[in-house]
CSV table of C-alpha atoms in Angstrom, one decimal:
chain,number,residue,atom,x,y,z
A,1,UNK,CA,-6.8,12.6,11.2
A,2,UNK,CA,-9.8,10.4,10.7
A,3,UNK,CA,-9.8,6.6,11.3
A,4,UNK,CA,-11.7,3.8,9.6
A,5,UNK,CA,-12.3,0.2,10.5
A,6,UNK,CA,-10.1,-2.3,8.5
A,7,UNK,CA,-12.6,-4.8,7.1
A,8,UNK,CA,-14.1,-7.2,9.6
A,9,UNK,CA,-11.2,-6.7,12.1
A,10,UNK,CA,-11.3,-4.5,15.2
A,11,UNK,CA,-8.4,-2.4,13.9
A,12,UNK,CA,-9.1,1.3,13.5
A,13,UNK,CA,-6.6,2.6,11.0
A,14,UNK,CA,-5.7,6.1,10.1
A,15,UNK,CA,-7.0,7.3,6.7
A,16,UNK,CA,-3.3,7.9,5.8
A,17,UNK,CA,-0.7,5.2,6.5
A,18,UNK,CA,3.0,5.4,6.1
A,19,UNK,CA,4.7,2.9,3.7
A,20,UNK,CA,8.4,2.1,3.9
A,21,UNK,CA,9.3,0.6,0.6
A,22,UNK,CA,12.4,2.8,0.2
A,23,UNK,CA,13.0,3.5,3.9
A,24,UNK,CA,16.5,2.2,4.5
A,25,UNK,CA,20.1,3.4,4.3
A,26,UNK,CA,22.6,4.8,6.6
A,27,UNK,CA,23.7,8.2,8.0
A,28,UNK,CA,21.7,11.2,6.8
A,29,UNK,CA,19.3,9.1,4.7
A,30,UNK,CA,18.4,6.8,7.7
A,31,UNK,CA,17.9,9.8,9.9
A,32,UNK,CA,15.5,11.4,7.4
A,33,UNK,CA,13.4,8.2,7.1
A,34,UNK,CA,13.2,7.9,10.9
A,35,UNK,CA,12.2,11.6,11.1
A,36,UNK,CA,9.4,10.9,8.5
A,37,UNK,CA,8.1,8.0,10.6
A,38,UNK,CA,8.1,10.1,13.8
A,39,UNK,CA,6.4,13.0,12.0
A,40,UNK,CA,3.7,10.7,10.7
A,41,UNK,CA,3.0,9.4,14.3
A,42,UNK,CA,2.8,13.0,15.5
A,43,UNK,CA,0.2,13.8,12.9
A,44,UNK,CA,-2.0,10.9,13.9
A,45,UNK,CA,-0.9,8.2,11.4
A,46,UNK,CA,-1.1,4.9,13.3
A,47,UNK,CA,-0.4,2.3,10.7
A,48,UNK,CA,3.2,1.6,9.5
A,49,UNK,CA,3.4,-0.7,6.5
A,50,UNK,CA,6.6,-2.5,5.6
A,51,UNK,CA,7.8,-5.9,4.2
A,52,UNK,CA,10.6,-8.3,4.8
A,53,UNK,CA,11.9,-7.9,1.2
A,54,UNK,CA,12.2,-4.0,1.5
A,55,UNK,CA,16.0,-3.6,1.5
A,56,UNK,CA,16.2,-7.4,2.4
A,57,UNK,CA,15.1,-6.6,6.0
A,58,UNK,CA,16.7,-3.2,6.3
A,59,UNK,CA,13.4,-1.4,6.2
A,60,UNK,CA,12.0,-3.5,9.0
A,61,UNK,CA,15.2,-2.8,11.1
A,62,UNK,CA,14.8,0.9,10.5
A,63,UNK,CA,11.1,0.7,11.6
A,64,UNK,CA,12.0,-1.2,14.7
A,65,UNK,CA,14.7,1.3,15.6
A,66,UNK,CA,12.4,4.3,15.0
A,67,UNK,CA,9.6,2.8,17.2
A,68,UNK,CA,11.9,1.7,20.0
A,69,UNK,CA,10.7,2.9,23.4
A,70,UNK,CA,7.2,3.7,22.2
A,71,UNK,CA,4.2,2.1,23.8
A,72,UNK,CA,3.3,-0.9,21.6
A,73,UNK,CA,-0.4,-0.1,21.7
A,74,UNK,CA,0.2,3.4,20.3
A,75,UNK,CA,0.8,2.2,16.7
A,76,UNK,CA,-0.1,-0.7,14.3
A,77,UNK,CA,2.5,-2.7,12.4
A,78,UNK,CA,1.9,-4.3,9.1
A,79,UNK,CA,4.5,-6.4,7.2
A,80,UNK,CA,4.6,-8.9,4.4
A,81,UNK,CA,6.2,-12.1,3.1
A,82,UNK,CA,6.6,-13.8,-0.3
A,83,UNK,CA,9.3,-11.8,-2.1
A,84,UNK,CA,12.9,-13.2,-2.5
A,85,UNK,CA,15.2,-12.5,0.4
A,86,UNK,CA,19.0,-12.1,0.2
A,87,UNK,CA,19.5,-15.8,1.1
A,88,UNK,CA,17.2,-17.0,-1.7
A,89,UNK,CA,14.2,-17.7,0.6
A,90,UNK,CA,10.9,-16.8,-1.0
A,91,UNK,CA,7.2,-17.8,-1.2
A,92,UNK,CA,4.3,-18.8,1.0
A,93,UNK,CA,5.2,-22.3,2.0
A,94,UNK,CA,4.7,-23.5,5.6
A,95,UNK,CA,8.4,-23.4,6.3
A,96,UNK,CA,8.6,-19.9,4.9
A,97,UNK,CA,5.7,-18.6,6.9
A,98,UNK,CA,7.3,-19.7,10.1
A,99,UNK,CA,10.8,-18.6,9.2
A,100,UNK,CA,9.8,-15.2,7.8
A,101,UNK,CA,7.5,-14.1,10.6
A,102,UNK,CA,10.2,-14.8,13.2
A,103,UNK,CA,12.7,-12.9,11.2
A,104,UNK,CA,10.3,-9.9,10.8
A,105,UNK,CA,9.5,-9.9,14.5
A,106,UNK,CA,13.2,-9.8,15.4
A,107,UNK,CA,13.9,-7.0,13.0
A,108,UNK,CA,10.9,-5.0,14.1
A,109,UNK,CA,11.8,-5.5,17.8
A,110,UNK,CA,8.3,-6.7,18.7
A,111,UNK,CA,6.5,-9.9,19.7
A,112,UNK,CA,3.6,-9.5,17.3
A,113,UNK,CA,2.5,-7.7,14.2
A,114,UNK,CA,-1.0,-6.4,13.8
A,115,UNK,CA,-1.3,-7.3,10.1
A,116,UNK,CA,0.7,-10.0,8.2
A,117,UNK,CA,0.2,-9.8,4.4
A,118,UNK,CA,1.0,-12.2,1.6
A,119,UNK,CA,2.9,-9.8,-0.8
A,120,UNK,CA,1.7,-11.7,-3.9
A,121,UNK,CA,0.1,-15.0,-4.6
A,122,UNK,CA,2.4,-18.1,-4.6
A,123,UNK,CA,1.5,-20.4,-7.5
A,124,UNK,CA,4.1,-22.9,-6.3
A,125,UNK,CA,2.5,-23.6,-2.9
A,126,UNK,CA,-0.9,-25.1,-2.3
A,127,UNK,CA,-3.2,-22.5,-1.0
A,128,UNK,CA,-4.3,-24.8,1.9
A,129,UNK,CA,-0.7,-25.0,3.1
A,130,UNK,CA,-0.3,-21.3,3.1
A,131,UNK,CA,-3.6,-20.6,4.9
A,132,UNK,CA,-3.0,-23.3,7.5
A,133,UNK,CA,0.4,-22.0,8.3
A,134,UNK,CA,-0.8,-18.4,8.5
A,135,UNK,CA,-3.6,-19.5,10.8
A,136,UNK,CA,-1.2,-21.2,13.1
A,137,UNK,CA,0.9,-18.1,13.6
A,138,UNK,CA,-2.2,-16.1,14.4
A,139,UNK,CA,-3.2,-18.7,17.0
A,140,UNK,CA,0.4,-18.5,18.4
A,141,UNK,CA,-0.2,-14.8,19.0
A,142,UNK,CA,2.6,-13.6,16.6
A,143,UNK,CA,0.0,-12.1,14.2
A,144,UNK,CA,-3.3,-10.5,14.9
A,145,UNK,CA,-4.8,-10.3,11.4
A,146,UNK,CA,-4.1,-11.5,7.9
A,147,UNK,CA,-4.1,-9.7,4.6
A,148,UNK,CA,-2.8,-10.0,1.0
A,149,UNK,CA,-1.6,-7.7,-1.8
A,150,UNK,CA,-2.5,-8.0,-5.5
A,151,UNK,CA,-4.1,-11.5,-5.3
A,152,UNK,CA,-6.5,-12.6,-8.1
A,153,UNK,CA,-10.1,-12.6,-7.2
A,154,UNK,CA,-10.6,-16.3,-7.6
A,155,UNK,CA,-7.8,-17.1,-5.1
A,156,UNK,CA,-9.3,-14.5,-2.6
A,157,UNK,CA,-12.6,-16.2,-2.8
A,158,UNK,CA,-11.1,-19.7,-2.4
A,159,UNK,CA,-9.1,-18.6,0.7
A,160,UNK,CA,-12.1,-17.0,2.3
A,161,UNK,CA,-14.2,-20.2,1.7
A,162,UNK,CA,-11.9,-22.5,3.6
A,163,UNK,CA,-13.1,-24.1,6.8
A,164,UNK,CA,-11.0,-24.0,9.9
A,165,UNK,CA,-8.5,-21.3,8.8
A,166,UNK,CA,-8.3,-17.6,9.6
A,167,UNK,CA,-9.9,-15.2,7.2
A,168,UNK,CA,-8.3,-12.3,5.5
A,169,UNK,CA,-9.3,-8.8,6.6
A,170,UNK,CA,-7.3,-6.6,4.3
A,171,UNK,CA,-6.3,-6.2,0.7
A,172,UNK,CA,-3.5,-4.1,-0.5
A,173,UNK,CA,-4.0,-3.2,-4.2
A,174,UNK,CA,-2.5,-0.4,-6.3
A,175,UNK,CA,-5.3,2.2,-6.7
A,176,UNK,CA,-5.4,5.7,-8.0
A,177,UNK,CA,-7.1,8.0,-10.5
A,178,UNK,CA,-4.8,6.4,-13.0
A,179,UNK,CA,-5.2,2.8,-11.9
A,180,UNK,CA,-8.8,1.8,-11.2
A,181,UNK,CA,-8.6,-1.9,-12.1
A,182,UNK,CA,-9.5,-3.2,-8.6
A,183,UNK,CA,-13.0,-1.6,-8.9
A,184,UNK,CA,-14.0,-4.3,-11.4
A,185,UNK,CA,-13.6,-7.5,-9.4
A,186,UNK,CA,-11.5,-7.1,-6.2
A,187,UNK,CA,-13.4,-4.4,-4.5
A,188,UNK,CA,-16.9,-6.0,-4.9
A,189,UNK,CA,-15.6,-9.4,-3.8
A,190,UNK,CA,-13.8,-7.9,-0.8
A,191,UNK,CA,-16.8,-5.8,0.2
A,192,UNK,CA,-18.9,-9.0,0.4
A,193,UNK,CA,-16.1,-10.8,2.3
A,194,UNK,CA,-15.4,-8.2,5.0
A,195,UNK,CA,-12.0,-7.2,3.5
A,196,UNK,CA,-10.9,-3.6,3.7
A,197,UNK,CA,-8.6,-1.9,1.2
A,198,UNK,CA,-5.2,-0.5,2.2
A,199,UNK,CA,-4.3,1.0,-1.2
A,200,UNK,CA,-0.8,1.7,-2.4
A,201,UNK,CA,0.5,4.3,-4.9
A,202,UNK,CA,-2.4,6.8,-4.6
A,203,UNK,CA,-0.2,9.3,-6.4
A,204,UNK,CA,0.6,6.8,-9.2
A,205,UNK,CA,4.3,6.8,-8.3
A,206,UNK,CA,4.3,10.6,-8.2
A,207,UNK,CA,2.7,11.2,-11.6
A,208,UNK,CA,-0.5,12.6,-9.9
A,209,UNK,CA,1.5,15.3,-8.2
A,210,UNK,CA,1.9,17.0,-11.5
A,211,UNK,CA,5.7,17.2,-11.3
A,212,UNK,CA,6.3,15.5,-14.7
A,213,UNK,CA,6.1,17.7,-17.8
A,214,UNK,CA,4.2,16.3,-20.8
A,215,UNK,CA,7.4,15.3,-22.5
A,216,UNK,CA,8.9,13.7,-19.4
A,217,UNK,CA,10.4,10.2,-19.5
A,218,UNK,CA,9.9,7.6,-16.8
A,219,UNK,CA,11.8,8.1,-13.5
A,220,UNK,CA,15.2,6.7,-12.9
A,221,UNK,CA,16.8,5.6,-9.7
A,222,UNK,CA,15.2,2.8,-7.6
A,223,UNK,CA,11.7,3.4,-8.9
A,224,UNK,CA,12.8,3.2,-12.5
A,225,UNK,CA,14.9,0.2,-11.9
A,226,UNK,CA,12.1,-1.7,-10.2
A,227,UNK,CA,10.4,-4.1,-12.7
A,228,UNK,CA,7.4,-4.3,-10.4
A,229,UNK,CA,6.9,-0.6,-10.3
A,230,UNK,CA,7.9,0.3,-13.9
A,231,UNK,CA,5.4,-2.1,-15.4
A,232,UNK,CA,2.7,0.1,-13.9
A,233,UNK,CA,4.1,3.5,-14.6
A,234,UNK,CA,5.6,3.3,-18.1
A,235,UNK,CA,2.3,3.7,-19.9
A,236,UNK,CA,1.5,6.9,-17.9
A,237,UNK,CA,4.6,8.7,-19.3
A,238,UNK,CA,3.2,9.8,-22.5
A,239,UNK,CA,2.1,13.3,-23.5
A,240,UNK,CA,-1.7,12.6,-23.5
A,241,UNK,CA,-1.7,11.4,-19.9
A,242,UNK,CA,0.8,13.9,-18.5
A,243,UNK,CA,-1.1,16.8,-20.2
A,244,UNK,CA,-4.3,15.6,-18.7
A,245,UNK,CA,-2.7,15.5,-15.2
A,246,UNK,CA,-1.7,19.1,-15.6
A,247,UNK,CA,-5.3,20.0,-16.3
A,248,UNK,CA,-6.3,18.6,-12.9
A,249,UNK,CA,-4.4,21.4,-11.3
A,250,UNK,CA,-7.4,23.6,-11.8
A,251,UNK,CA,-9.8,21.2,-10.2
A,252,UNK,CA,-7.4,20.8,-7.2
A,253,UNK,CA,-7.2,24.5,-6.8
A,254,UNK,CA,-11.0,24.8,-6.8
A,255,UNK,CA,-11.0,22.3,-3.9
A,256,UNK,CA,-8.2,24.3,-2.2
A,257,UNK,CA,-5.9,21.4,-2.3
A,258,UNK,CA,-2.6,20.6,-4.0
A,259,UNK,CA,-2.8,18.2,-6.8
A,260,UNK,CA,-1.3,15.4,-4.7
A,261,UNK,CA,-3.8,16.0,-1.9
A,262,UNK,CA,-6.6,16.0,-4.4
A,263,UNK,CA,-5.5,12.6,-5.8
A,264,UNK,CA,-5.2,11.1,-2.3
A,265,UNK,CA,-8.6,12.6,-1.3
A,266,UNK,CA,-10.1,10.9,-4.4
A,267,UNK,CA,-9.0,7.5,-3.2
A,268,UNK,CA,-10.5,8.2,0.3
A,269,UNK,CA,-13.8,9.2,-1.2
A,270,UNK,CA,-14.3,5.5,-1.9
A,271,UNK,CA,-15.8,4.1,1.3
A,272,UNK,CA,-14.2,0.7,0.6
A,273,UNK,CA,-10.7,2.3,1.1
A,274,UNK,CA,-9.7,2.0,4.8
A,275,UNK,CA,-6.4,3.8,4.3
A,276,UNK,CA,-4.2,5.2,1.6
A,277,UNK,CA,-0.5,4.3,2.0
A,278,UNK,CA,1.9,7.1,1.3
A,279,UNK,CA,5.7,7.2,1.0
A,280,UNK,CA,8.0,10.0,2.1
A,281,UNK,CA,11.7,10.8,2.1
A,282,UNK,CA,11.2,14.1,4.0
A,283,UNK,CA,9.0,15.1,6.9
A,284,UNK,CA,7.4,17.9,4.9
A,285,UNK,CA,6.1,15.3,2.4
A,286,UNK,CA,4.4,13.6,5.3
A,287,UNK,CA,2.7,16.9,6.2
A,288,UNK,CA,1.7,17.5,2.6
A,289,UNK,CA,0.1,14.1,2.2
A,290,UNK,CA,-1.5,13.7,5.6
A,291,UNK,CA,-3.4,17.0,4.9
A,292,UNK,CA,-5.6,15.1,2.4
A,293,UNK,CA,-7.4,13.5,5.4
A,294,UNK,CA,-10.5,15.2,6.7
A,295,UNK,CA,-11.0,17.2,3.5
A,296,UNK,CA,-14.4,17.4,1.9
A,297,UNK,CA,-14.4,17.7,-1.9
A,298,UNK,CA,-17.3,18.4,-4.2
A,299,UNK,CA,-17.9,15.0,-5.9
A,300,UNK,CA,-18.4,16.9,-9.2
A,301,UNK,CA,-14.7,17.8,-9.2
A,302,UNK,CA,-13.7,14.2,-8.8
A,303,UNK,CA,-16.1,13.1,-11.6
A,304,UNK,CA,-14.6,15.7,-13.9
A,305,UNK,CA,-11.1,14.5,-13.0
A,306,UNK,CA,-12.1,10.9,-13.8
A,307,UNK,CA,-13.5,12.0,-17.2
A,308,UNK,CA,-10.4,14.0,-18.1
A,309,UNK,CA,-8.0,11.1,-17.3
A,310,UNK,CA,-10.3,8.5,-18.8
A,311,UNK,CA,-10.2,10.2,-22.2
A,312,UNK,CA,-6.4,10.6,-22.0
A,313,UNK,CA,-5.8,7.0,-21.0
A,314,UNK,CA,-8.0,5.7,-23.8
A,315,UNK,CA,-6.2,7.9,-26.3
A,316,UNK,CA,-2.8,6.7,-25.1
A,317,UNK,CA,-3.9,3.1,-25.3
A,318,UNK,CA,-5.2,3.5,-28.8
A,319,UNK,CA,-1.9,5.1,-29.9
A,320,UNK,CA,0.0,2.2,-28.3
A,321,UNK,CA,-1.9,-0.4,-30.2
A,322,UNK,CA,-2.0,1.5,-33.6
């Protein structure tokens, strides 16, 4: 496993991080998720990413249970706030920042998190109020560094320009061969501001593993039921895009990688990406995805993949607007 510095912080994060969006449940499911986390640590993953809203706190409880007894300096913890909790609490107000960090620390069984992230931007709270509250919990020692996920570029710039508040060191955008929008504004701005990228969905919710046939419909279950996730994935489930993904199998084979490993390695070829966050429900999936680290791939193969998918996405967009 290779490690990269996260923005302007002193955090060295593994190229692959473990996300825990769906890591909760009881019995056999809980045991599998804990086994995934333990396997990730064994393979050199040092950053565990979660959020208060995942399972309304259940994911944080599982992470806290899985890490119990381990030296606190042997891993990095990242969690988030903003989304609605079971009691109706939500947002980035001063009161919510103080309440949610304490709840997360209790569930995670720790006295601090290494990275505290604003899950989305809160239009209902003044940015000054949010940044001042976040800065206070950093100075209290409950949080080491601050980050955000999917913020608009103008708000990022505004937050970084404030005087007397802590600065963001990380951004968590969706980024993959099928979703390259952050390259336009967010990546250049973050590079200038000392903000590293912890990207999510490098496999485009599984589409870039090649497991969906060209006539496949969108996934069901928790992923399909999630408005947040389905709004990104629904336009990929068309024959043009899914056929193009199948063609990438040949490029991955030339690189001696599975298609999923090839897709993750593509994100890591961007030096602005500090780490790619993967999800897993079985330990063997952790093994599969972690193997994308430390792999050298001919840039020409990546360029060909970009061209193939670019044509397919353009064709799909044209058909959708016809």
